[in-house]
C-alpha positions in Angstrom: -62.5 -18.0 186.1 -65.1 -20.9 185.9 -65.0 -23.6 183.2 -68.4 -25.2 182.8 -69.0 -28.8 181.6 -70.9 -27.7 178.6 -67.9 -25.8 177.3 -65.6 -28.7 178.2 -67.9 -31.1 176.3 -67.6 -29.0 173.2 -63.8 -29.0 173.6 -63.7 -32.7 174.1 -65.5 -33.4 170.9 -63.0 -31.2 169.0 -60.2 -33.2 170.6 -61.4 -36.5 169.3 -58.6 -38.1 167.3 -59.3 -39.1 163.7 -60.5 -42.6 163.2 -61.9 -42.8 166.8 -64.7 -45.3 167.3 -66.7 -42.6 169.1 -67.9 -39.9 166.8 -69.6 -36.6 167.5 -73.1 -38.0 167.0 -72.5 -40.8 169.5 -71.1 -38.4 172.1 -74.1 -36.1 171.7 -76.4 -39.0 172.1 -74.7 -40.1 175.3 -75.0 -36.6 176.7 -78.7 -36.4 175.8 -79.4 -39.8 177.4 -78.0 -38.5 180.7 -74.8 -40.5 180.5 -71.6 -38.6 181.2 -69.7 -37.6 178.1 -66.6 -39.5 177.2 -63.8 -37.0 177.3 -60.7 -37.3 175.1 -57.7 -35.2 174.1 -55.9 -32.8 176.3 -56.9 -29.9 178.5 -54.5 -27.1 179.5 -55.5 -26.2 183.0 -54.4 -23.5 185.5 -54.6 -24.1 189.2 -57.3 -21.5 189.7 -59.4 -23.1 187.0 -58.9 -26.5 188.6 -60.2 -25.2 191.9 -63.2 -23.5 190.2 -64.1 -26.7 188.3 -63.7 -28.8 191.4 -66.2 -26.6 193.2 -68.5 -26.7 190.2 -68.4 -30.4 189.4 -67.0 -32.4 192.4 -69.6 -35.0 193.5 -68.5 -34.8 197.2 -69.3 -31.1 197.2 -72.6 -31.7 195.4 -73.6 -34.2 198.0 -72.7 -31.8 200.8 -74.7 -29.0 199.2 -77.8 -30.8 200.2 -77.0 -30.6 203.9 -78.0 -26.9 204.4 -81.0 -27.4 202.3 -82.2 -30.4 204.3 -81.5 -28.6 207.5 -83.6 -25.7 206.3 -86.4 -28.1 205.6 -86.0 -29.6 209.1 -86.5 -26.1 210.5 -89.6 -25.7 208.3 -90.9 -29.0 209.6 -90.3 -27.8 213.2 -92.2 -24.6 212.6 -95.0 -26.6 211.0 -96.0 -27.9 214.4 -97.4 -24.4 215.1 -99.6 -24.3 212.0 -103.2 -23.6 213.0 -105.5 -26.6 212.3 -109.0 -26.0 211.0 -111.2 -28.9 212.1 -114.9 -29.7 211.6 -117.3 -32.6 212.2 -121.0 -33.2 211.4 -123.4 -35.9 212.2 -127.0 -37.1 212.6 -128.3 -39.2 215.5 -131.7 -40.8 215.6 -132.7 -42.4 218.9 -136.0 -44.0 220.0 -136.1 -44.8 223.7 -139.0 -46.8 225.3 -140.1 -45.0 228.5 -142.5 -45.9 231.3 -143.5 -42.6 232.8 -146.7 -40.7 233.2 -145.0 -37.6 231.9 -144.8 -39.1 228.4 -148.6 -39.0 227.9 -150.0 -41.2 225.1 -146.6 -42.2 223.7 -144.5 -44.9 225.3 -141.5 -44.3 222.9 -139.4 -41.1 223.2 -138.1 -40.3 219.7 -135.2 -37.8 219.3 -133.4 -36.8 216.1 -130.3 -34.7 216.5 -128.3 -32.9 213.8 -125.1 -31.5 215.2 -121.8 -30.2 214.0 -118.8 -28.4 215.3 -115.9 -26.5 213.7 -113.0 -24.6 215.0 -109.4 -23.4 214.8 -106.8 -24.8 217.1 -103.1 -24.9 217.5 -100.0 -24.6 219.6 -98.4 -21.4 220.9 -94.8 -20.8 219.9 -92.2 -19.5 222.5 -94.6 -19.5 225.5 -95.9 -23.0 225.0 -99.5 -24.2 225.5 -102.4 -24.3 223.1 -105.4 -22.4 222.0 -108.8 -23.3 220.4 -111.6 -21.3 219.0 -114.7 -23.5 218.4 -118.2 -23.1 217.2 -121.0 -25.7 217.9 -124.5 -26.0 216.4 -127.3 -28.4 217.0 -130.9 -29.1 215.9 -133.1 -31.4 218.0 -136.5 -32.8 217.0 -138.4 -34.7 219.6 -141.8 -36.0 220.5 -141.3 -35.4 224.2 -144.4 -33.9 225.7 -142.4 -31.8 228.2 -140.1 -30.2 225.6 -141.2 -26.7 224.7 -139.4 -26.5 221.4 -139.1 -28.9 218.5 -137.1 -28.4 216.5 -134.8 -26.8 219.0 -131.7 -24.9 217.8 -128.6 -24.4 219.9 -125.3 -22.7 219.0 -122.2 -22.0 221.0 -119.0 -20.1 220.6 -116.1 -20.9 222.9 -112.5 -19.7 223.1 -110.0 -21.7 225.2 -106.4 -21.0 226.2 -104.1 -23.4 228.0 -100.8 -22.0 229.3 -98.1 -24.0 231.2 -96.7 -22.3 234.3 -94.0 -24.8 235.0 -93.3 -27.8 232.8 -93.3 -26.8 229.0 -93.1 -23.1 229.8 -90.7 -21.8 227.1 -89.4 -25.4 226.7 -92.3 -27.4 225.2 -91.3 -30.1 222.8 -92.4 -28.3 219.6 -90.6 -25.1 220.5 -87.5 -27.0 221.6 -87.5 -28.7 218.1 -87.4 -25.2 216.5 -84.3 -24.4 218.6 -82.7 -27.6 217.7 -83.4 -27.1 214.0 -81.9 -23.6 214.1 -78.7 -25.0 215.5 -78.8 -27.7 212.8 -79.1 -25.1 210.1 -75.9 -23.3 211.3 -74.1 -26.6 211.8 -74.9 -27.8 208.3 -73.6 -24.6 206.8 -70.3 -25.0 208.7 -70.1 -28.7 207.7 -70.5 -27.6 204.0 -67.8 -25.0 204.5 -65.5 -27.7 206.0 -66.2 -30.0 203.0 -65.5 -27.1 200.6 -62.2 -26.4 202.3 -61.2 -30.0 202.1 -62.1 -30.2 198.4 -60.1 -27.1 197.6 -57.1 -28.5 199.5 -57.5 -31.9 197.8 -57.8 -30.3 194.4 -54.6 -28.2 194.8 -52.7 -31.2 196.2 -53.9 -33.3 193.3 -52.9 -30.6 190.8 -49.4 -30.3 192.2 -49.2 -34.0 192.5 -49.9 -34.3 188.8 -47.3 -31.6 188.1 -44.7 -33.6 190.1 -45.8 -36.9 188.4 -45.3 -35.4 185.0 -41.9 -34.1 186.0 -40.9 -37.5 187.4 -42.0 -39.1 184.2 -39.9 -36.6 182.2 -36.9 -37.4 184.4 -37.5 -41.1 183.9 -37.7 -40.8 180.2 -34.6 -38.6 180.1 -32.8 -41.2 182.2 -33.8 -44.0 179.9 -32.6 -42.0 176.8 -29.3 -41.3 178.5 -28.8 -45.0 179.4 -29.8 -46.1 175.9 -27.3 -43.7 174.4 -24.6 -45.0 176.7 -25.5 -48.6 175.7 -25.0 -47.7 172.1 -21.7 -46.0 172.8 -20.5 -49.0 174.9 -21.5 -51.5 172.1 -19.4 -49.5 169.6 -16.5 -49.4 172.1 -16.9 -53.2 172.5 -16.8 -53.8 168.8 -13.5 -51.9 168.4 -12.1 -53.7 171.5 -11.9 -50.8 173.8 -14.2 -52.3 176.5 -15.1 -55.8 177.6 -18.4 -57.7 177.2 -19.1 -57.2 181.0 -19.4 -53.5 180.5 -21.9 -54.0 177.7 -23.9 -56.2 180.0 -23.8 -53.5 182.7 -25.1 -50.9 180.3 -27.9 -53.2 179.2 -28.8 -53.8 182.8 -28.9 -50.0 183.3 -31.3 -49.6 180.4 -33.6 -52.3 181.7 -33.6 -50.8 185.2 -34.6 -47.4 183.7 -37.3 -49.0 181.6 -38.9 -50.3 184.8 -38.6 -46.9 186.4 -40.2 -45.3 183.4 -43.1 -47.7 183.4 -43.6 -47.1 187.1 -43.5 -43.3 186.6 -45.9 -43.6 183.8 -48.3 -45.5 185.9 -48.1 -43.0 188.7 -48.7 -40.2 186.2 -51.8 -41.9 184.9 -53.1 -42.4 188.5 -52.4 -38.7 189.2 -54.4 -37.8 186.1 -57.3 -39.8 187.2 -57.3 -38.3 190.7 -57.4 -34.7 189.4 -60.0 -35.5 186.7 -62.2 -37.1 189.4 -61.9 -34.0 191.5 -62.4 -31.4 188.8 -64.8 -33.1 186.4 -67.0 -35.1 188.9 -68.8 -38.0 187.2 -67.2 -37.4 183.8 -64.4 -39.9 184.3 -65.5 -43.0 182.5 -63.8 -46.3 181.8 -63.0 -45.2 178.2 -61.9 -41.7 179.0 -58.6 -40.6 177.4 -58.5 -37.1 178.6 -55.1 -35.8 179.7 -54.8 -32.6 181.8 -51.8 -30.4 181.2 -51.1 -28.2 184.2 -49.9 -24.7 183.2 -48.7 -23.4 186.5 -45.0 -23.5 187.0 -43.9 -25.4 190.1 -40.7 -23.4 190.2 -42.6 -20.2 190.6 -42.2 -20.0 194.4 -42.9 -16.9 196.5 -41.5 -16.9 200.0 -44.3 -16.7 202.5 -43.7 -15.8 206.1 -46.4 -16.9 208.5 -46.6 -15.6 212.1 -47.7 -18.4 214.4 -49.7 -16.3 216.8 -51.5 -14.5 214.0 -52.2 -17.7 212.2 -53.7 -19.2 215.3 -55.9 -16.2 215.9 -57.2 -16.5 212.3 -57.8 -20.2 212.8 -59.7 -19.8 216.1 -62.0 -17.3 214.3 -62.5 -19.1 211.0 -62.1 -22.9 211.3 -65.4 -24.6 210.7 -64.4 -27.4 213.0 -64.5 -25.0 215.9 -67.8 -23.6 214.8 -69.2 -27.1 214.6 -68.0 -27.9 218.1 -69.5 -24.7 219.4 -72.8 -25.5 217.7 -72.8 -28.9 219.4 -72.3 -27.2 222.8 -75.2 -25.0 222.1 -77.3 -28.0 221.1 -76.4 -29.7 224.3 -77.3 -26.6 226.3 -80.7 -26.7 224.7 -81.0 -30.4 225.6 -80.1 -29.8 229.2 -82.4 -26.9 229.6 -85.3 -28.9 228.1 -84.5 -31.9 230.4 -84.5 -29.7 233.5 -87.8 -28.2 232.5 -89.3 -31.6 231.9 -88.3 -32.6 235.4 -90.7 -30.0 236.8 -94.2 -30.7 237.9 -97.0 -29.9 235.5 -99.1 -26.9 236.4 -101.2 -25.6 233.6 -103.8 -22.8 233.6 -106.8 -23.3 231.4 -109.2 -20.6 230.8 -112.3 -20.4 228.5 -114.9 -17.8 227.6 -117.9 -18.1 225.3 -121.5 -17.7 224.5 -124.5 -19.9 224.0 -127.7 -19.2 222.0 -131.2 -20.8 221.7 -133.9 -20.7 219.1 -136.7 -23.0 218.0 -140.4 -23.5 217.2 -143.2 -24.7 219.3 -143.3 -28.4 219.9 -146.5 -29.9 218.5 -146.2 -32.8 220.9 -146.0 -30.6 224.0 -148.7 -31.4 226.6 -150.4 -28.7 228.5 -150.1 -29.9 232.1 -151.9 -26.7 233.4 -155.0 -27.2 231.4 -155.2 -30.8 230.0 -157.1 -31.0 226.8 -156.3 -27.5 225.6 -153.3 -26.5 223.4 -150.3 -25.2 225.4 -149.6 -21.5 225.2 -146.9 -20.6 222.6 -143.3 -20.0 223.8 -142.5 -16.3 223.7 -139.1 -14.5 223.4 -137.5 -17.2 221.3 -136.6 -16.8 217.7 -138.0 -19.5 215.4 -135.0 -19.6 213.0 -131.5 -21.1 213.6 -129.9 -17.7 212.9 -131.6 -16.3 216.0 -129.2 -18.4 218.1 -126.4 -15.9 217.3 -128.4 -12.7 218.1 -127.1 -12.2 221.6 -123.5 -13.3 221.0 -121.1 -10.5 222.2 -124.0 -8.6 223.8 -124.8 -8.0 227.4 -128.0 -10.1 227.1 -126.2 -13.1 225.8 -125.9 -16.3 227.7 -122.2 -16.3 228.6 -120.0 -18.9 230.0 -116.5 -18.9 231.3 -114.2 -21.2 233.3 -110.8 -21.2 234.9 -109.1 -24.2 236.2 -105.7 -25.5 237.0 -104.1 -28.8 236.0 -101.4 -30.2 238.3 -99.4 -33.4 238.2 -96.1 -34.6 239.4 -94.3 -37.9 238.8 -93.5 -39.6 242.1 -89.8 -40.2 242.4 -89.2 -38.6 239.0 -86.4 -41.1 238.2 -86.5 -40.6 234.5 -86.3 -36.8 234.8 -83.4 -36.8 237.2 -81.4 -39.3 235.2 -82.1 -37.5 231.9 -80.8 -34.3 233.4 -77.7 -36.0 234.6 -77.1 -37.6 231.2 -77.5 -34.2 229.4 -75.0 -32.6 231.9 -72.5 -35.3 231.0 -73.1 -34.8 227.3 -72.5 -31.1 227.7 -69.3 -31.7 229.6 -68.1 -34.1 226.9 -68.9 -31.5 224.2 -67.0 -28.8 226.0 -64.0 -31.2 226.3 -64.3 -31.9 222.5 -64.1 -28.2 221.8 -61.0 -27.9 223.9 -59.5 -30.9 222.1 -60.3 -29.3 218.7 -58.6 -26.1 219.8 -55.6 -28.1 220.8 -55.5 -30.0 217.5 -55.7 -26.7 215.7 -52.7 -25.4 217.6 -50.8 -28.5 216.6 -51.8 -28.0 213.0 -50.7 -24.4 212.9 -47.4 -25.2 214.4 -46.9 -28.1 212.0 -48.0 -26.0 209.0 -45.6 -23.2 209.8 -42.7 -25.6 210.3 -43.5 -27.5 207.2 -43.7 -24.3 205.2 -40.3 -23.2 206.4 -38.6 -26.6 206.0 -40.1 -27.1 202.5 -38.4 -23.8 201.4 -35.1 -25.0 202.9 -35.7 -28.4 201.3 -36.0 -26.9 197.8 -32.7 -25.0 198.3 -30.9 -28.1 199.5 -32.3 -30.2 196.7 -31.2 -27.7 194.1 -27.6 -27.8 195.5 -27.6 -31.6 195.4 -28.9 -31.5 191.9 -26.2 -29.1 190.7 -23.5 -31.2 192.4 -24.9 -34.5 190.9 -25.0 -32.9 187.4 -21.4 -31.8 187.7 -20.3 -35.2 189.0 -22.1 -36.9 186.0 -20.4 -34.5 183.6 -17.0 -35.2 185.0 -17.6 -39.0 185.0 -18.6 -38.8 181.3 -15.3 -37.0 180.6 -13.4 -39.7 182.4 -15.3 -42.3 180.4 -14.3 -40.7 177.1 -10.7 -40.7 178.3 -10.9 -44.3 179.3 -10.6 -43.7 183.0 -14.1 -44.7 183.9 -16.6 -47.4 183.1 -20.3 -47.4 182.0 -21.3 -48.8 185.4 -19.7 -45.7 187.1 -21.4 -43.3 184.7 -24.8 -45.0 185.3 -24.2 -44.8 189.0 -23.6 -41.0 188.7 -26.6 -40.7 186.4 -28.8 -42.5 188.9 -27.7 -40.2 191.6 -28.6 -37.2 189.4 -32.0 -38.7 188.8 -32.5 -39.1 192.5 -31.5 -35.5 193.1 -33.9 -34.3 190.4 -36.6 -36.4 191.9 -35.9 -35.0 195.3 -36.2 -31.4 194.0 -39.5 -32.2 192.2 -40.8 -33.7 195.5 -39.5 -30.7 197.5 -41.4 -28.3 195.2 -44.6 -30.4 195.5 -44.2 -30.5 199.3 -43.8 -26.7 199.3 -47.0 -26.1 197.4 -48.8 -28.6 199.5 -47.5 -26.8 202.6 -48.8 -23.5 201.4 -52.2 -25.0 200.8 -52.1 -26.8 204.2 -51.1 -23.5 206.0 -54.1 -21.7 204.4 -56.4 -24.6 205.4 -55.1 -24.7 208.9 -55.8 -20.9 209.3 -59.2 -21.3 207.7 -58.4 -18.8 205.0 -58.2 -21.2 202.1 -61.6 -20.1 200.7 -61.2 -16.3 201.0 -57.6 -16.5 199.6 -59.0 -18.4 196.5 -61.9 -16.0 196.1 -64.5 -18.7 196.8 -67.9 -17.3 197.6 -69.9 -19.5 199.9 -73.3 -18.3 198.5 -72.3 -19.1 195.0 -70.7 -22.5 195.9 -73.7 -23.7 197.9 -76.2 -23.6 195.0 -77.3 -27.0 193.7 -75.9 -27.8 190.3 
């Protein structure tokens, strides 16, 4: 069962006492302004509902919900390194160059105007490493050179290039390693959220039973004060009729004062327990003026004997504890780091290959000089298209002007001091992570053993506390009879009553310890979420 804040806000407005300075309109205004509603009145709450509300509203859980989402975004950022990049550039160049050559007949200045551009698709290769690029270039050249056959001259090229590492960066390039790291980070963030969720459920249940115990302790303190007050009145009457002395009246007054102090202390502890539970189950809705009082409905005396097998509990813990999963994820992360460091220690040997085509087109150059027959126009250029589109005609054909290349790139750092020390550092980090995993396993063994012992001893503690309470109650009854018969004094009755209060307090504490031990046993085994029907997928959504 889940209780939402909207429902709780409606209930709180109906709980407002008459004559309160905060009316319904003011509460509504505060809610609309984004401020937390001021909650008043009382709320009857079962333990299951407290856990559900804690998961729904607890700020620590809400903060931790962002972890898996942020880790998923980190993974997206890592994959983004492999996004193809579309690039282009365009420019115009106009150059006039003075020349002193007999080839440039009649014009001592060589003028060239170039309009060029290039575009292409490039990117990195996942998994394998390396890079790729597919590029297209185009150019138009106008010139007054007397030896150039074409003006304008059109050129175009299409080139595909692939660079693949054969040693360093093969399967372990920085971008691909970042993807591997981010994957580990996603899993680790989910386990960290599960750990926080388990801790919140445990804290909520402990706070719930802590409030139950505080309420019972307050009830015992008030009952003790009422008993002492009644005894004081009885002693005063006996003093007036001359049955007891003034000293006994003073003793009774001291007993009342002592119990008033105890009641004040118990009331303060009760209010603190209220605030702790409200903070856990209502998140930010605890304000300075809140007067909400939670009334737990679960009976602390409803105790079912639970037997926990230590070996089975340890088996469950080793399978389900998020702390172990986090330690294993850290080992995997360190294994990635050491594999990357070892790869980066290798020499670089890359294979670069390219393949492409080039095309040519243009129109006759009016400035071209006919060196064969000076004074006559040069013959026209044949076999060349006059339009720019003609530069592409022979692409991908057998008649095209093809180009290809294959080359290797090799480099090795002399000494490789950085690489060797980085590998050694990663090996030490991995070893430390493995020891941490072993330490976590050892701590879990200790937690399981403590949890089982505490569960058994808490049951025995309840039985022993009940026997003490019954004996103290009988002793107090007998002492009162003796007082009525004049064989005892108020001081002795108060002493017996104080022992009864201590016995009742001990039983209340024993019941709280038992319920806390049940919760701790489930937390130690890693079953606290499944046993409370908490679904991770539902709990992880942002509120």
